[in-house]
N, CA, C and O of each residue as an XYZ file, in Angstrom:
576
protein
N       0.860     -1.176      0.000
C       0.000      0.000      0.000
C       0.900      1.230      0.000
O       1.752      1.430      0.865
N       0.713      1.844     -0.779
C       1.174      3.724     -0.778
C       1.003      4.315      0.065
O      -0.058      4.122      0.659
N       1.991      5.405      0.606
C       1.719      6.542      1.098
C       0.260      7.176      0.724
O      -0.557      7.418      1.612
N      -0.002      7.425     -0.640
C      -0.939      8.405     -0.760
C      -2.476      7.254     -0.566
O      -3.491      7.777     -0.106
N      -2.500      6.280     -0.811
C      -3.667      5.315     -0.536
C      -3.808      4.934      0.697
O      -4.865      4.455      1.108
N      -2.658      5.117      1.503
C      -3.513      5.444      3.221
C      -3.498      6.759      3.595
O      -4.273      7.094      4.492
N      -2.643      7.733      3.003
C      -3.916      9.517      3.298
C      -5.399      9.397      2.865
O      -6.317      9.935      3.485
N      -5.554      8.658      1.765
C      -7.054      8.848      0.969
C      -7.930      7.796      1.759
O      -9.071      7.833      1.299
N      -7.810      6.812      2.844
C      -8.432      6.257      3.645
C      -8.160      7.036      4.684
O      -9.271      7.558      4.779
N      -7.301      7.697      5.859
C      -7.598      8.688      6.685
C      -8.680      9.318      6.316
O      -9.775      9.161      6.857
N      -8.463     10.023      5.431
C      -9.663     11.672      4.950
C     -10.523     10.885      4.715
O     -11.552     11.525      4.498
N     -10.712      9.726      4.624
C     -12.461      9.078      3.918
C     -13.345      8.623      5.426
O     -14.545      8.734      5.678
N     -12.044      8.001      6.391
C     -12.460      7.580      7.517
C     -12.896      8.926      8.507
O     -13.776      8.905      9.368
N     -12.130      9.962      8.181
C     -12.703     11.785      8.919
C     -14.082     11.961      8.062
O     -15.056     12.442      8.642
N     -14.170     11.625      6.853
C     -15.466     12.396      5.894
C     -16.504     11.031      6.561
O     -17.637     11.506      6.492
N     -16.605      9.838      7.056
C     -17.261      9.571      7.133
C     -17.971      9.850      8.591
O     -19.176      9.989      8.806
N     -16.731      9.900      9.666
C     -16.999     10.036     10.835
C     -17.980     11.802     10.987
O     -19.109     11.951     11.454
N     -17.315     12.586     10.576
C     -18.040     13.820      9.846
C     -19.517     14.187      9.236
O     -20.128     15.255      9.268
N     -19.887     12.870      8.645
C     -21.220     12.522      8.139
C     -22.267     12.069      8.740
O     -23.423     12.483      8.650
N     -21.747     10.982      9.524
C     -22.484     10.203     10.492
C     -22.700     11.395     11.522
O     -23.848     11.764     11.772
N     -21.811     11.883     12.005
C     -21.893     13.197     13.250
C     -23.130     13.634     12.798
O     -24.221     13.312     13.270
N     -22.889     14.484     11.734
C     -24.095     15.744     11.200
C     -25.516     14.445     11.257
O     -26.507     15.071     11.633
N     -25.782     13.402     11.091
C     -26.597     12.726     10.682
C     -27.392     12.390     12.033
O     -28.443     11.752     11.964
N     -26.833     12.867     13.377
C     -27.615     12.750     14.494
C     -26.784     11.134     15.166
O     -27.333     10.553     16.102
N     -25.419     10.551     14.533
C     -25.414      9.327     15.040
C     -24.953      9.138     16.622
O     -24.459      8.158     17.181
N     -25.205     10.087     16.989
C     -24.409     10.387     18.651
C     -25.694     10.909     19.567
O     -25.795     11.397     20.693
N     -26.603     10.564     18.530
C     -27.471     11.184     19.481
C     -28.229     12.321     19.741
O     -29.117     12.465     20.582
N     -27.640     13.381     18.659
C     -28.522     14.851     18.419
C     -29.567     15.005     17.777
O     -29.603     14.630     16.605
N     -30.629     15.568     18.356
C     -31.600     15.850     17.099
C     -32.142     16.793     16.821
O     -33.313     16.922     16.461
N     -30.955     17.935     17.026
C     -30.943     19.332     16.471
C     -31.850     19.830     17.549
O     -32.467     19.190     18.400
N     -31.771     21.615     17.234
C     -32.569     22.227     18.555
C     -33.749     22.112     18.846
O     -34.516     21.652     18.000
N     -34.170     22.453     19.977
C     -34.991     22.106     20.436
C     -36.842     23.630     20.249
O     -37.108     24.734     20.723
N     -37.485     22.698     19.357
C     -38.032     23.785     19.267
C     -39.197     25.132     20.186
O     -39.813     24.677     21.149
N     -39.377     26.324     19.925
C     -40.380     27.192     20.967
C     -41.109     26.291     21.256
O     -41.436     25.315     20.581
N     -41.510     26.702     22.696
C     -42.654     26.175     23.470
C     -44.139     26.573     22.335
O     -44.138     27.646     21.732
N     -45.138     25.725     22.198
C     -46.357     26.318     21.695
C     -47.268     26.687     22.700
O     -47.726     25.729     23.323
N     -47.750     28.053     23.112
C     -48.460     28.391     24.295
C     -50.117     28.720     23.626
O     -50.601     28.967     22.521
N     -50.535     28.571     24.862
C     -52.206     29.003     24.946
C     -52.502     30.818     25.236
O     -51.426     31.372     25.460
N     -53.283     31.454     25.259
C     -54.095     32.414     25.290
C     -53.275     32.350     27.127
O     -52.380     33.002     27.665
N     -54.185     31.197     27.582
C     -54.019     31.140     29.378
C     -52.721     30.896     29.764
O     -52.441     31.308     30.890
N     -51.888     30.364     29.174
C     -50.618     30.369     29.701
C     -49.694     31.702     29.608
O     -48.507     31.815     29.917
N     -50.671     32.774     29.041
C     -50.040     34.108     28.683
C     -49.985     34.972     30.168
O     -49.060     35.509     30.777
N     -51.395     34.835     30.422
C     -52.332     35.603     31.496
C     -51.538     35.340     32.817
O     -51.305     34.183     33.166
N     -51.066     36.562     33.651
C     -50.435     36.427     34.495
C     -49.669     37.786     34.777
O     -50.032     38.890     34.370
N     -48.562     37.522     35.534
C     -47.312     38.749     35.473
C     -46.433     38.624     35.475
O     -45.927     37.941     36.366
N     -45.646     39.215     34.453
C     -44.238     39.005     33.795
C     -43.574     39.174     34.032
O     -43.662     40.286     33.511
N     -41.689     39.218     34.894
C     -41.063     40.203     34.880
C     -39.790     40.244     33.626
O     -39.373     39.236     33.054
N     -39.331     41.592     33.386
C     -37.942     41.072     32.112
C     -36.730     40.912     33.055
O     -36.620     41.239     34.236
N     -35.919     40.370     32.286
C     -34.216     40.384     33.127
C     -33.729     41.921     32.729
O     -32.510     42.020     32.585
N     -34.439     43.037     32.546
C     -34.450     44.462     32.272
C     -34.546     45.130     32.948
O     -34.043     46.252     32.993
N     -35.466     44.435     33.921
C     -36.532     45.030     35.239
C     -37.595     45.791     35.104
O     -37.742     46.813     35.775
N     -38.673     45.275     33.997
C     -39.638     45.862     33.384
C     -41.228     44.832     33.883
O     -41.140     43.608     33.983
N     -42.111     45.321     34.056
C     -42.908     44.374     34.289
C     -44.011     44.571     33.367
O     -44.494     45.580     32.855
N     -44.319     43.154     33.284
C     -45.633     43.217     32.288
C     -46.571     42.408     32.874
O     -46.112     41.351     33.308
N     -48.147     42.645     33.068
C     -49.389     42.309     33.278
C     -50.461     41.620     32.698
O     -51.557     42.005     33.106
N     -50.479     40.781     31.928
C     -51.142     40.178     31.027
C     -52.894     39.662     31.414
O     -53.102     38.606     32.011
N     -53.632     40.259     31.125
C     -54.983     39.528     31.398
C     -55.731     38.634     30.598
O     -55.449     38.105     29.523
N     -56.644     38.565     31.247
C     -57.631     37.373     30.588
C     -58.282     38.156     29.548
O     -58.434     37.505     28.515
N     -58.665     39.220     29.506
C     -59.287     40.299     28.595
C     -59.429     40.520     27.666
O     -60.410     40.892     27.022
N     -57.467     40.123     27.222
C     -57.031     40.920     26.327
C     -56.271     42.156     26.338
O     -55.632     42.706     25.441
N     -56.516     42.534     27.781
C     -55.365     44.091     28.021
C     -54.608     43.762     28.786
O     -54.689     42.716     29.430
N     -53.429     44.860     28.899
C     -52.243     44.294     29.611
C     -51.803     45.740     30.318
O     -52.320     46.804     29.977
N     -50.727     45.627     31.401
C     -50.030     46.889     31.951
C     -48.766     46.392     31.782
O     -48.470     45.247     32.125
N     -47.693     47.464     31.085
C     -46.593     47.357     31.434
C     -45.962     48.575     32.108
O     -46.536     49.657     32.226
N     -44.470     48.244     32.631
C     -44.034     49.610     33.545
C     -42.143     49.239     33.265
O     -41.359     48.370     33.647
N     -42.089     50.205     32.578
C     -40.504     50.390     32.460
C     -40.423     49.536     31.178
O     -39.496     48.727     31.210
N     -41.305     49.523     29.860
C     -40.819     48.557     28.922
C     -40.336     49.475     27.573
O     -40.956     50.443     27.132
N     -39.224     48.985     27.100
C     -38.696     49.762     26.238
C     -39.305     49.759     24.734
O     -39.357     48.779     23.990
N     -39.712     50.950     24.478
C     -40.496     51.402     23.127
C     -39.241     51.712     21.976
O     -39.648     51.398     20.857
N     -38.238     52.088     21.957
C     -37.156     52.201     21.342
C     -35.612     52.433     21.547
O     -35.232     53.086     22.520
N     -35.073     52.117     21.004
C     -33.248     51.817     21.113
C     -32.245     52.178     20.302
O     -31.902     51.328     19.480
N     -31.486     53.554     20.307
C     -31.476     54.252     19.466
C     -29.250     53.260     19.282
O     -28.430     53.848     18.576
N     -28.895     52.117     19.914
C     -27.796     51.919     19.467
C     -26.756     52.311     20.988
O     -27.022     52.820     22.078
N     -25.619     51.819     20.414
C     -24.307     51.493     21.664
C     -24.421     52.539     22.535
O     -24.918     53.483     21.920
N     -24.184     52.841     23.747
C     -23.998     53.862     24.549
C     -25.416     55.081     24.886
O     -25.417     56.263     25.231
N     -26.199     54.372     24.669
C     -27.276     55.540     24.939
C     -28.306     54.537     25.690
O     -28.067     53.330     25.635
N     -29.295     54.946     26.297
C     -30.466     54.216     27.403
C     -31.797     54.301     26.257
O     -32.086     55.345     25.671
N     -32.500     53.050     26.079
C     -33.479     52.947     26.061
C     -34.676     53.963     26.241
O     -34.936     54.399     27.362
N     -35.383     54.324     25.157
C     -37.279     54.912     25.657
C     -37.516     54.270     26.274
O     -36.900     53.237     26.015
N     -38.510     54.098     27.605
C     -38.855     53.192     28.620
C     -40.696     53.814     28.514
O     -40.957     54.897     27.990
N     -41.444     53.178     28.925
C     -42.827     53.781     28.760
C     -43.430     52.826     29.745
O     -43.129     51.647     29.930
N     -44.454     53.648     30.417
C     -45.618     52.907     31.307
C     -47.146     52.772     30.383
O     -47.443     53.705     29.637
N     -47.880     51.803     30.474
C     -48.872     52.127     30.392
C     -49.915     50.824     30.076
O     -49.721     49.709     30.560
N     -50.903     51.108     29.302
C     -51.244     49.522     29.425
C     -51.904     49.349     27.590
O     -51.278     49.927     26.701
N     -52.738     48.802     27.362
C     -52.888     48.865     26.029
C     -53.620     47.292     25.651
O     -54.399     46.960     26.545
N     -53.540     46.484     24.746
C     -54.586     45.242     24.284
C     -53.263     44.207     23.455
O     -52.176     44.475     22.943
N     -53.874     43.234     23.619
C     -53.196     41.930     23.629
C     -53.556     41.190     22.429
O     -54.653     41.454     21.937
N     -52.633     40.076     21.724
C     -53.328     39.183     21.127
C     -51.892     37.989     20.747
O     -50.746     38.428     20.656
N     -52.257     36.272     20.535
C     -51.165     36.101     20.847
C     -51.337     35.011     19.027
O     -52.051     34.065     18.695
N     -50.171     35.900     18.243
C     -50.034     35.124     16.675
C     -49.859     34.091     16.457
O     -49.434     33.584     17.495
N     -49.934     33.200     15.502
C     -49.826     31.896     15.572
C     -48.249     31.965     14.766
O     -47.827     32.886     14.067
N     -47.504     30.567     15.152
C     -46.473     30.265     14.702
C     -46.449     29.661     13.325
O     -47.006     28.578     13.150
N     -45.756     30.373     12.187
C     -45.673     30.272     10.957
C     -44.134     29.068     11.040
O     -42.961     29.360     11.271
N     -44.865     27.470     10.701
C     -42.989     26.835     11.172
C     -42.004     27.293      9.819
O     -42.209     27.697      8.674
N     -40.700     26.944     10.760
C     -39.572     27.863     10.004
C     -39.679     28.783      9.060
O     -39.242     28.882      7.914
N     -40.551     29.651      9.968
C     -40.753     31.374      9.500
C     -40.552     32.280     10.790
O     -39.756     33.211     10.921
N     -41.613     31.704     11.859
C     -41.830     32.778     12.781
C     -42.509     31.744     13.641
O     -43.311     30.831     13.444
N     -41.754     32.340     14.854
C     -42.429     31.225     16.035
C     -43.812     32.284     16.440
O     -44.291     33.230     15.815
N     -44.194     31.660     17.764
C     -45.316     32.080     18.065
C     -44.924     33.521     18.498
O     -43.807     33.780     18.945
N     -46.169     34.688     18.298
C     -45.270     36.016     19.185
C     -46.703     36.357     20.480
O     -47.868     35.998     20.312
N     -46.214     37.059     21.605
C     -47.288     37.932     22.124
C     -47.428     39.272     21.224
O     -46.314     39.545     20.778
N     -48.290     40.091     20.854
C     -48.284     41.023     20.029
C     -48.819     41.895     20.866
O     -50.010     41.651     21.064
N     -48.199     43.308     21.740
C     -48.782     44.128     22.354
C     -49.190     45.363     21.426
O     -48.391     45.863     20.635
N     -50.739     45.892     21.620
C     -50.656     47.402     20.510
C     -50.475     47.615     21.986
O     -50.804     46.888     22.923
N     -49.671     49.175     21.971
C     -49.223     50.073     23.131
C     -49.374     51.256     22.774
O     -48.523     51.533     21.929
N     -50.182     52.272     23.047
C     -49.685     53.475     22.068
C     -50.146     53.576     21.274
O     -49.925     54.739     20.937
N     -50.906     53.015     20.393
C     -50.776     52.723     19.021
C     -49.518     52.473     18.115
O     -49.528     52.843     16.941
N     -48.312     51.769     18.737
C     -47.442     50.965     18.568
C     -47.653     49.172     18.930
O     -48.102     48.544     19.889
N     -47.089     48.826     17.658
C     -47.001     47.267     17.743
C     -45.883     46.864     18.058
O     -44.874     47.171     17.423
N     -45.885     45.947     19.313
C     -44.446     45.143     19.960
C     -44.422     44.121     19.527
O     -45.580     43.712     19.438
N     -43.647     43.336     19.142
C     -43.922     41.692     19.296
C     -42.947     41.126     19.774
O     -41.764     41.298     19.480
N     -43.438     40.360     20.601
C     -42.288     39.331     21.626
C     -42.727     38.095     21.317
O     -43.827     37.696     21.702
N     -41.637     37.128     20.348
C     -41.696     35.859     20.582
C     -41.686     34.999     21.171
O     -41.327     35.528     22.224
N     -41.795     33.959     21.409
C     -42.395     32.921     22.628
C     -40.902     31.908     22.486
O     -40.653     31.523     21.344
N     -40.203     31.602     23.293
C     -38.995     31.128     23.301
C     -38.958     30.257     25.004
O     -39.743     30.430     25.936
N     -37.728     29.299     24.933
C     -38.281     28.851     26.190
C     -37.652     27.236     25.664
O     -37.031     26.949     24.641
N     -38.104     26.353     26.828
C     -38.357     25.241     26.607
C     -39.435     24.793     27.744
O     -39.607     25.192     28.896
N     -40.163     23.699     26.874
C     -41.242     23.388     28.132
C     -42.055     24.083     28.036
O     -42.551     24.761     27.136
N     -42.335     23.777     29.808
C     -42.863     24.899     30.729
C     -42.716     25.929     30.841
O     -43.582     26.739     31.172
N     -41.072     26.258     30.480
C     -40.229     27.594     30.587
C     -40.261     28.698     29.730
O     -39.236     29.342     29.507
N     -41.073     28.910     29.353
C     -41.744     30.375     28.981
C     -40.867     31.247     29.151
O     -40.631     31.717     30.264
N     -40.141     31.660     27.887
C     -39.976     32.816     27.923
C     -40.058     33.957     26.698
O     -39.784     33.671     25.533
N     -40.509     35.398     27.167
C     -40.891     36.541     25.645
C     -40.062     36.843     25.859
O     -39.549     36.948     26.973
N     -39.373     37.250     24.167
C     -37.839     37.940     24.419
C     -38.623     39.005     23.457
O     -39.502     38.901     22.602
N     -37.929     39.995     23.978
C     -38.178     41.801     23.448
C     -36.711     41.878     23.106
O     -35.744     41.390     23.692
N     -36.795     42.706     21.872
C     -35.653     42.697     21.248
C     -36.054     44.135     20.271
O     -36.732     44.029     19.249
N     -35.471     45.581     20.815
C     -35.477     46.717     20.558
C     -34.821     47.107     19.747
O     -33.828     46.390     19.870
N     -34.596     47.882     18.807
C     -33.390     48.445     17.835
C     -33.133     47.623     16.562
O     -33.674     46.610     16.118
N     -32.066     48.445     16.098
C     -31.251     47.253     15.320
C     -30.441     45.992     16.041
O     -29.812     45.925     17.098
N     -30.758     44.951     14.924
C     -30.475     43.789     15.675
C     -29.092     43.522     15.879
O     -28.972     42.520     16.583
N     -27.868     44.075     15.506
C     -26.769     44.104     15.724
C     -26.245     44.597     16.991
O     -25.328     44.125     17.663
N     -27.088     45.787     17.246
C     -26.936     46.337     18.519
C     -28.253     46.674     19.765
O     -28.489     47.657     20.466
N     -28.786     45.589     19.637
C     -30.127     45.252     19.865
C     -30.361     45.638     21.730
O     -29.618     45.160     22.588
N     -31.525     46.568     22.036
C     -31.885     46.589     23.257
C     -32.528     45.000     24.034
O     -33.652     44.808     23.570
N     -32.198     44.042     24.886
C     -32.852     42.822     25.061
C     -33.469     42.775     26.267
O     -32.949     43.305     27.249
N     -35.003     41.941     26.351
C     -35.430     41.804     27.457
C     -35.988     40.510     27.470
O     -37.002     40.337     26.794
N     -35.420     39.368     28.246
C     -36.292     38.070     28.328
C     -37.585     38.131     29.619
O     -37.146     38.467     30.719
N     -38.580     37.939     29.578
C     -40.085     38.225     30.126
C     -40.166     36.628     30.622
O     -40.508     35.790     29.788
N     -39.873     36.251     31.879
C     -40.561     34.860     32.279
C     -41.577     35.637     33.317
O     -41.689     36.765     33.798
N     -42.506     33.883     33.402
C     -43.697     34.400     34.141
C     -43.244     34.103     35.586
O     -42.539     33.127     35.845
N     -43.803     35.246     36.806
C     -43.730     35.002     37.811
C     -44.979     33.979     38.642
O     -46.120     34.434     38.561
N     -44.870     33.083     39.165
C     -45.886     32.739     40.277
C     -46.848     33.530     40.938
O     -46.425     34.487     41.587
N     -48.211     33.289     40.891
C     -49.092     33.720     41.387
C     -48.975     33.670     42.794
O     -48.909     32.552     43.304
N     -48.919     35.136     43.855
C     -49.165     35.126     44.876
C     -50.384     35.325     45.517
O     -50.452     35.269     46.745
């Protein structure tokens, strides 16, 4: 056997081990997709890792306090706004668009997608340009 006819079995034995990998043979089966939520699993109170809170009802209306309306980029603070406004929650378009909460506020439209695993609920708010993006993940707090 040649030098070069056992390089060309190395690289065949890497391209295969390589193949099989991507193919899930270890056990992966790629990510894991958004939670699909209900209307009722919305309803509750939110807080962000921002420190913004959001109020969600059975209604259809909601209160938020400290949630950011716009993000003007590196080194500057967030619009922050109180107030409350109406609810509705979109359906997930697959590999397009997961599910979103859609707040009108203002007569501004938010949308926070539904992200998470499980149980684990979480809306991520995502302000600005996305390169330099304002972020807020929204899990639900426990009813006291």
């Amino acid at each position: 056997m040649s030098i070069g006819s056992r390089g060309f079995g190395a690289v065949g034995a890497i391209a295969a081990l390589l193949t099989t990998s991507a193919c899930g043979f270890f056990g992966s089966t790629g990510p894991t997709p958004p939670p699909q939520v209900t209307e009722e699993q919305l309803v509750g109170h939110w807080r962000g890792d921002c420190g913004a809170t959001m109020d969600v009802r059975g209604d259809h209306s909601f209160t938020v306090k400290d949630f950011a309306v716009e993000f003007k980029g590196a080194g500057t603070e967030p619009q922050l706004v109180s107030g409350d406004g109406t609810w509705r929650l979109s359906r997930a378009i697959e590999n397009v668009r997961p599910q979103e909460l859609v707040l009108d506020l203002k007569d501004r439209i938010h949308r926070l997608p539904v992200g998470g695993e499980g149980e684990n609920v979480v809306l991520d708010q995502v302000v600005g340009d996305p390169d330099y993006a304002y972020e807020c993940a929204f899990k639900a707090e426990p009813a006291t």
